[in-house]
Amino acid sequence: MTPPLVARAAELAATLEFESSCSPETGRLLHVLAGMRGRERVGETGTGVGYGAAWIVSGLDPSVPFFSAELDEARAAAAAELFHDDEHVRVLAGDWHDVLAPHAPFDLLFHDGSKREPERDGEETLRLLAPRGLIVMDDLTRSSPDGVRDFWLEHPDVAATELQVSPEEAVIVAVRTR
């Protein structure tokens, strides 16, 4: 079943012709992970118009703060409007490098924006996680070489695995161990 907030986010994406949202398969995984007991603070890089965020927020305990960063001001405004009734959701307009750190550390982070350069900002991303915090990255394929996969699957401070969520897409799920 698709949560009502997710359906509204999908309608918004269609209206704005935004085609870079996470897949429904990744959304369902995020929904399950967000619903796990013990979440205290959750974040996302790359809000888009809020489709992935809607999956996460729909699974979270309603009192858990959620922070999402979107570089494009118009998309950030559209997503903020989608969540305007939820006082625990904050859509931050700006580069995640600048706007998320003051709200960290996160127990769960959906790293959806600018994950393609781990040699530049992988360590910065890792610092956004609380110890034992979980990170999810989507839109991965089994191409070689893949710097994103290599960075996260081989990093000494995380335990990571790659999950195939559909025939076309894999995600990496990693937990910060130190």
GROMACS .gro file of C-alpha atoms in nm:
model
  178
    1MET     CA    1   0.000   0.000   0.000
    2THR     CA    2   0.126   0.346  -0.088
    3PRO     CA    3   0.101   0.595   0.200
    4PRO     CA    4  -0.119   0.899   0.120
    5LEU     CA    5   0.173   1.142   0.164
    6VAL     CA    6   0.374   0.943  -0.091
    7ALA     CA    7   0.084   0.957  -0.338
    8ARG     CA    8   0.069   1.336  -0.297
    9ALA     CA    9   0.448   1.358  -0.350
   10ALA     CA   10   0.419   1.148  -0.667
   11GLU     CA   11   0.146   1.382  -0.795
   12LEU     CA   12   0.366   1.682  -0.719
   13ALA     CA   13   0.660   1.526  -0.905
   14ALA     CA   14   0.437   1.459  -1.206
   15THR     CA   15   0.293   1.812  -1.201
   16LEU     CA   16   0.642   1.966  -1.186
   17GLU     CA   17   0.777   1.713  -1.438
   18PHE     CA   18   1.046   1.609  -1.190
   19GLU     CA   19   1.177   1.270  -1.299
   20SER     CA   20   1.469   1.215  -1.062
   21SER     CA   21   1.281   1.083  -0.759
   22CYS     CA   22   1.385   0.757  -0.600
   23SER     CA   23   1.216   0.444  -0.727
   24PRO     CA   24   0.911   0.302  -0.547
   25GLU     CA   25   1.127   0.000  -0.456
   26THR     CA   26   1.382   0.221  -0.283
   27GLY     CA   27   1.098   0.416  -0.125
   28ARG     CA   28   0.955   0.101   0.031
   29LEU     CA   29   1.299   0.013   0.170
   30LEU     CA   30   1.333   0.363   0.317
   31HIS     CA   31   0.985   0.332   0.468
   32VAL     CA   32   1.079   0.007   0.644
   33LEU     CA   33   1.412   0.143   0.770
   34ALA     CA   34   1.252   0.467   0.892
   35GLY     CA   35   0.993   0.267   1.083
   36MET     CA   36   1.252   0.083   1.290
   37ARG     CA   37   1.247   0.141   1.663
   38GLY     CA   38   1.490   0.391   1.809
   39ARG     CA   39   1.510   0.652   1.534
   40GLU     CA   40   1.582   0.991   1.693
   41ARG     CA   41   1.693   1.211   1.401
   42VAL     CA   42   1.673   1.144   1.028
   43GLY     CA   43   1.817   1.328   0.729
   44GLU     CA   44   1.829   1.332   0.352
   45THR     CA   45   2.055   1.490   0.092
   46GLY     CA   46   1.872   1.585  -0.227
   47THR     CA   47   1.503   1.638  -0.149
   48GLY     CA   48   1.392   1.683  -0.507
   49VAL     CA   49   1.022   1.752  -0.460
   50GLY     CA   50   0.988   1.524  -0.158
   51TYR     CA   51   0.903   1.177  -0.291
   52GLY     CA   52   1.178   0.990  -0.102
   53ALA     CA   53   1.122   1.213   0.199
   54ALA     CA   54   0.751   1.122   0.194
   55TRP     CA   55   0.837   0.752   0.210
   56ILE     CA   56   1.067   0.817   0.507
   57VAL     CA   57   0.833   1.052   0.695
   58SER     CA   58   0.541   0.812   0.645
   59GLY     CA   59   0.740   0.543   0.827
   60LEU     CA   60   0.883   0.756   1.108
   61ASP     CA   61   0.740   0.798   1.452
   62PRO     CA   62   0.559   1.135   1.416
   63SER     CA   63   0.778   1.298   1.684
   64VAL     CA   64   1.111   1.223   1.509
   65PRO     CA   65   1.273   1.527   1.348
   66PHE     CA   66   1.348   1.494   0.977
   67PHE     CA   67   1.578   1.728   0.784
   68SER     CA   68   1.617   1.729   0.407
   69ALA     CA   69   1.843   1.950   0.196
   70GLU     CA   70   1.764   2.059  -0.158
   71LEU     CA   71   1.995   2.274  -0.370
   72ASP     CA   72   1.724   2.400  -0.608
   73GLU     CA   73   1.519   2.669  -0.432
   74ALA     CA   74   1.199   2.610  -0.632
   75ARG     CA   75   1.204   2.236  -0.560
   76ALA     CA   76   1.284   2.304  -0.193
   77ALA     CA   77   0.984   2.538  -0.172
   78ALA     CA   78   0.755   2.282  -0.337
   79ALA     CA   79   0.871   2.010  -0.098
   80ALA     CA   80   0.835   2.241   0.203
   81GLU     CA   81   0.476   2.306   0.098
   82LEU     CA   82   0.413   1.930   0.073
   83PHE     CA   83   0.518   1.892   0.438
   84HIS     CA   84   0.375   2.220   0.570
   85ASP     CA   85   0.143   2.042   0.817
   86ASP     CA   86   0.425   1.847   0.983
   87GLU     CA   87   0.616   2.051   1.239
   88HIS     CA   88   0.890   1.785   1.260
   89VAL     CA   89   0.986   1.805   0.891
   90ARG     CA   90   1.228   2.073   0.777
   91VAL     CA   91   1.318   2.116   0.412
   92LEU     CA   92   1.638   2.318   0.397
   93ALA     CA   93   1.713   2.515   0.080
   94GLY     CA   94   2.083   2.497   0.002
   95ASP     CA   95   2.378   2.269  -0.047
   96TRP     CA   96   2.363   1.974   0.192
   97HIS     CA   97   2.732   2.030   0.270
   98ASP     CA   98   2.632   2.362   0.429
   99VAL     CA   99   2.283   2.311   0.570
  100LEU     CA  100   2.269   1.957   0.712
  101ALA     CA  101   2.571   1.949   0.944
  102PRO     CA  102   2.414   2.175   1.211
  103HIS     CA  103   2.130   1.921   1.244
  104ALA     CA  104   2.348   1.609   1.255
  105PRO     CA  105   2.418   1.345   1.368
  106PHE     CA  106   2.153   1.131   1.202
  107ASP     CA  107   2.041   0.780   1.292
  108LEU     CA  108   1.926   0.732   0.933
  109LEU     CA  109   2.050   0.926   0.631
  110PHE     CA  110   1.920   0.887   0.277
  111HIS     CA  111   2.216   1.009   0.073
  112ASP     CA  112   2.036   1.089  -0.247
  113GLY     CA  113   2.218   1.402  -0.363
  114SER     CA  114   2.574   1.432  -0.500
  115LYS     CA  115   2.693   1.091  -0.387
  116ARG     CA  116   2.893   1.040  -0.706
  117GLU     CA  117   3.213   1.193  -0.566
  118PRO     CA  118   3.300   1.000  -0.249
  119GLU     CA  119   3.667   1.091  -0.285
  120ARG     CA  120   3.561   1.455  -0.236
  121ASP     CA  121   3.287   1.430   0.026
  122GLY     CA  122   3.256   1.070   0.144
  123GLU     CA  123   3.420   1.141   0.480
  124GLU     CA  124   3.201   1.450   0.524
  125THR     CA  125   2.895   1.235   0.458
  126LEU     CA  126   3.012   0.977   0.710
  127ARG     CA  127   3.045   1.250   0.976
  128LEU     CA  128   2.672   1.325   0.938
  129LEU     CA  129   2.597   0.981   1.085
  130ALA     CA  130   2.568   0.903   1.453
  131PRO     CA  131   2.767   0.601   1.572
  132ARG     CA  132   2.563   0.300   1.454
  133GLY     CA  133   2.378   0.534   1.219
  134LEU     CA  134   2.252   0.391   0.891
  135ILE     CA  135   2.304   0.538   0.545
  136VAL     CA  136   2.116   0.441   0.228
  137MET     CA  137   2.229   0.527  -0.127
  138ASP     CA  138   2.021   0.446  -0.433
  139ASP     CA  139   2.051   0.455  -0.813
  140LEU     CA  140   2.344   0.216  -0.822
  141THR     CA  141   2.418  -0.036  -1.093
  142ARG     CA  142   2.670  -0.315  -1.108
  143SER     CA  143   2.913  -0.129  -1.331
  144SER     CA  144   3.285  -0.156  -1.277
  145PRO     CA  145   3.470   0.037  -1.165
  146ASP     CA  146   3.230   0.225  -0.942
  147GLY     CA  147   3.389   0.465  -0.693
  148VAL     CA  148   3.070   0.501  -0.488
  149ARG     CA  149   3.034   0.128  -0.436
  150ASP     CA  150   3.404   0.083  -0.369
  151PHE     CA  151   3.419   0.366  -0.114
  152TRP     CA  152   3.125   0.244   0.094
  153LEU     CA  153   3.171  -0.132   0.061
  154GLU     CA  154   3.542  -0.111   0.150
  155HIS     CA  155   3.546   0.171   0.407
  156PRO     CA  156   3.699   0.057   0.740
  157ASP     CA  157   3.448   0.254   0.951
  158VAL     CA  158   3.130   0.105   0.805
  159ALA     CA  159   2.965  -0.231   0.764
  160ALA     CA  160   2.793  -0.222   0.426
  161THR     CA  161   2.605  -0.437   0.183
  162GLU     CA  162   2.451  -0.392  -0.158
  163LEU     CA  163   2.086  -0.485  -0.203
  164GLN     CA  164   1.915  -0.538  -0.536
  165VAL     CA  165   1.577  -0.363  -0.501
  166SER     CA  166   1.470  -0.421  -0.861
  167PRO     CA  167   1.619  -0.582  -1.172
  168GLU     CA  168   1.756  -0.239  -1.269
  169GLU     CA  169   1.862  -0.091  -0.938
  170ALA     CA  170   2.077  -0.164  -0.638
  171VAL     CA  171   2.116   0.031  -0.316
  172ILE     CA  172   2.393   0.034  -0.061
  173VAL     CA  173   2.297   0.015   0.304
  174ALA     CA  174   2.579   0.088   0.547
  175VAL     CA  175   2.609   0.136   0.920
  176ARG     CA  176   2.877   0.350   1.079
  177THR     CA  177   3.072   0.124   1.311
  178ARG     CA  178   3.308   0.384   1.460
   0.00000   0.00000   0.00000
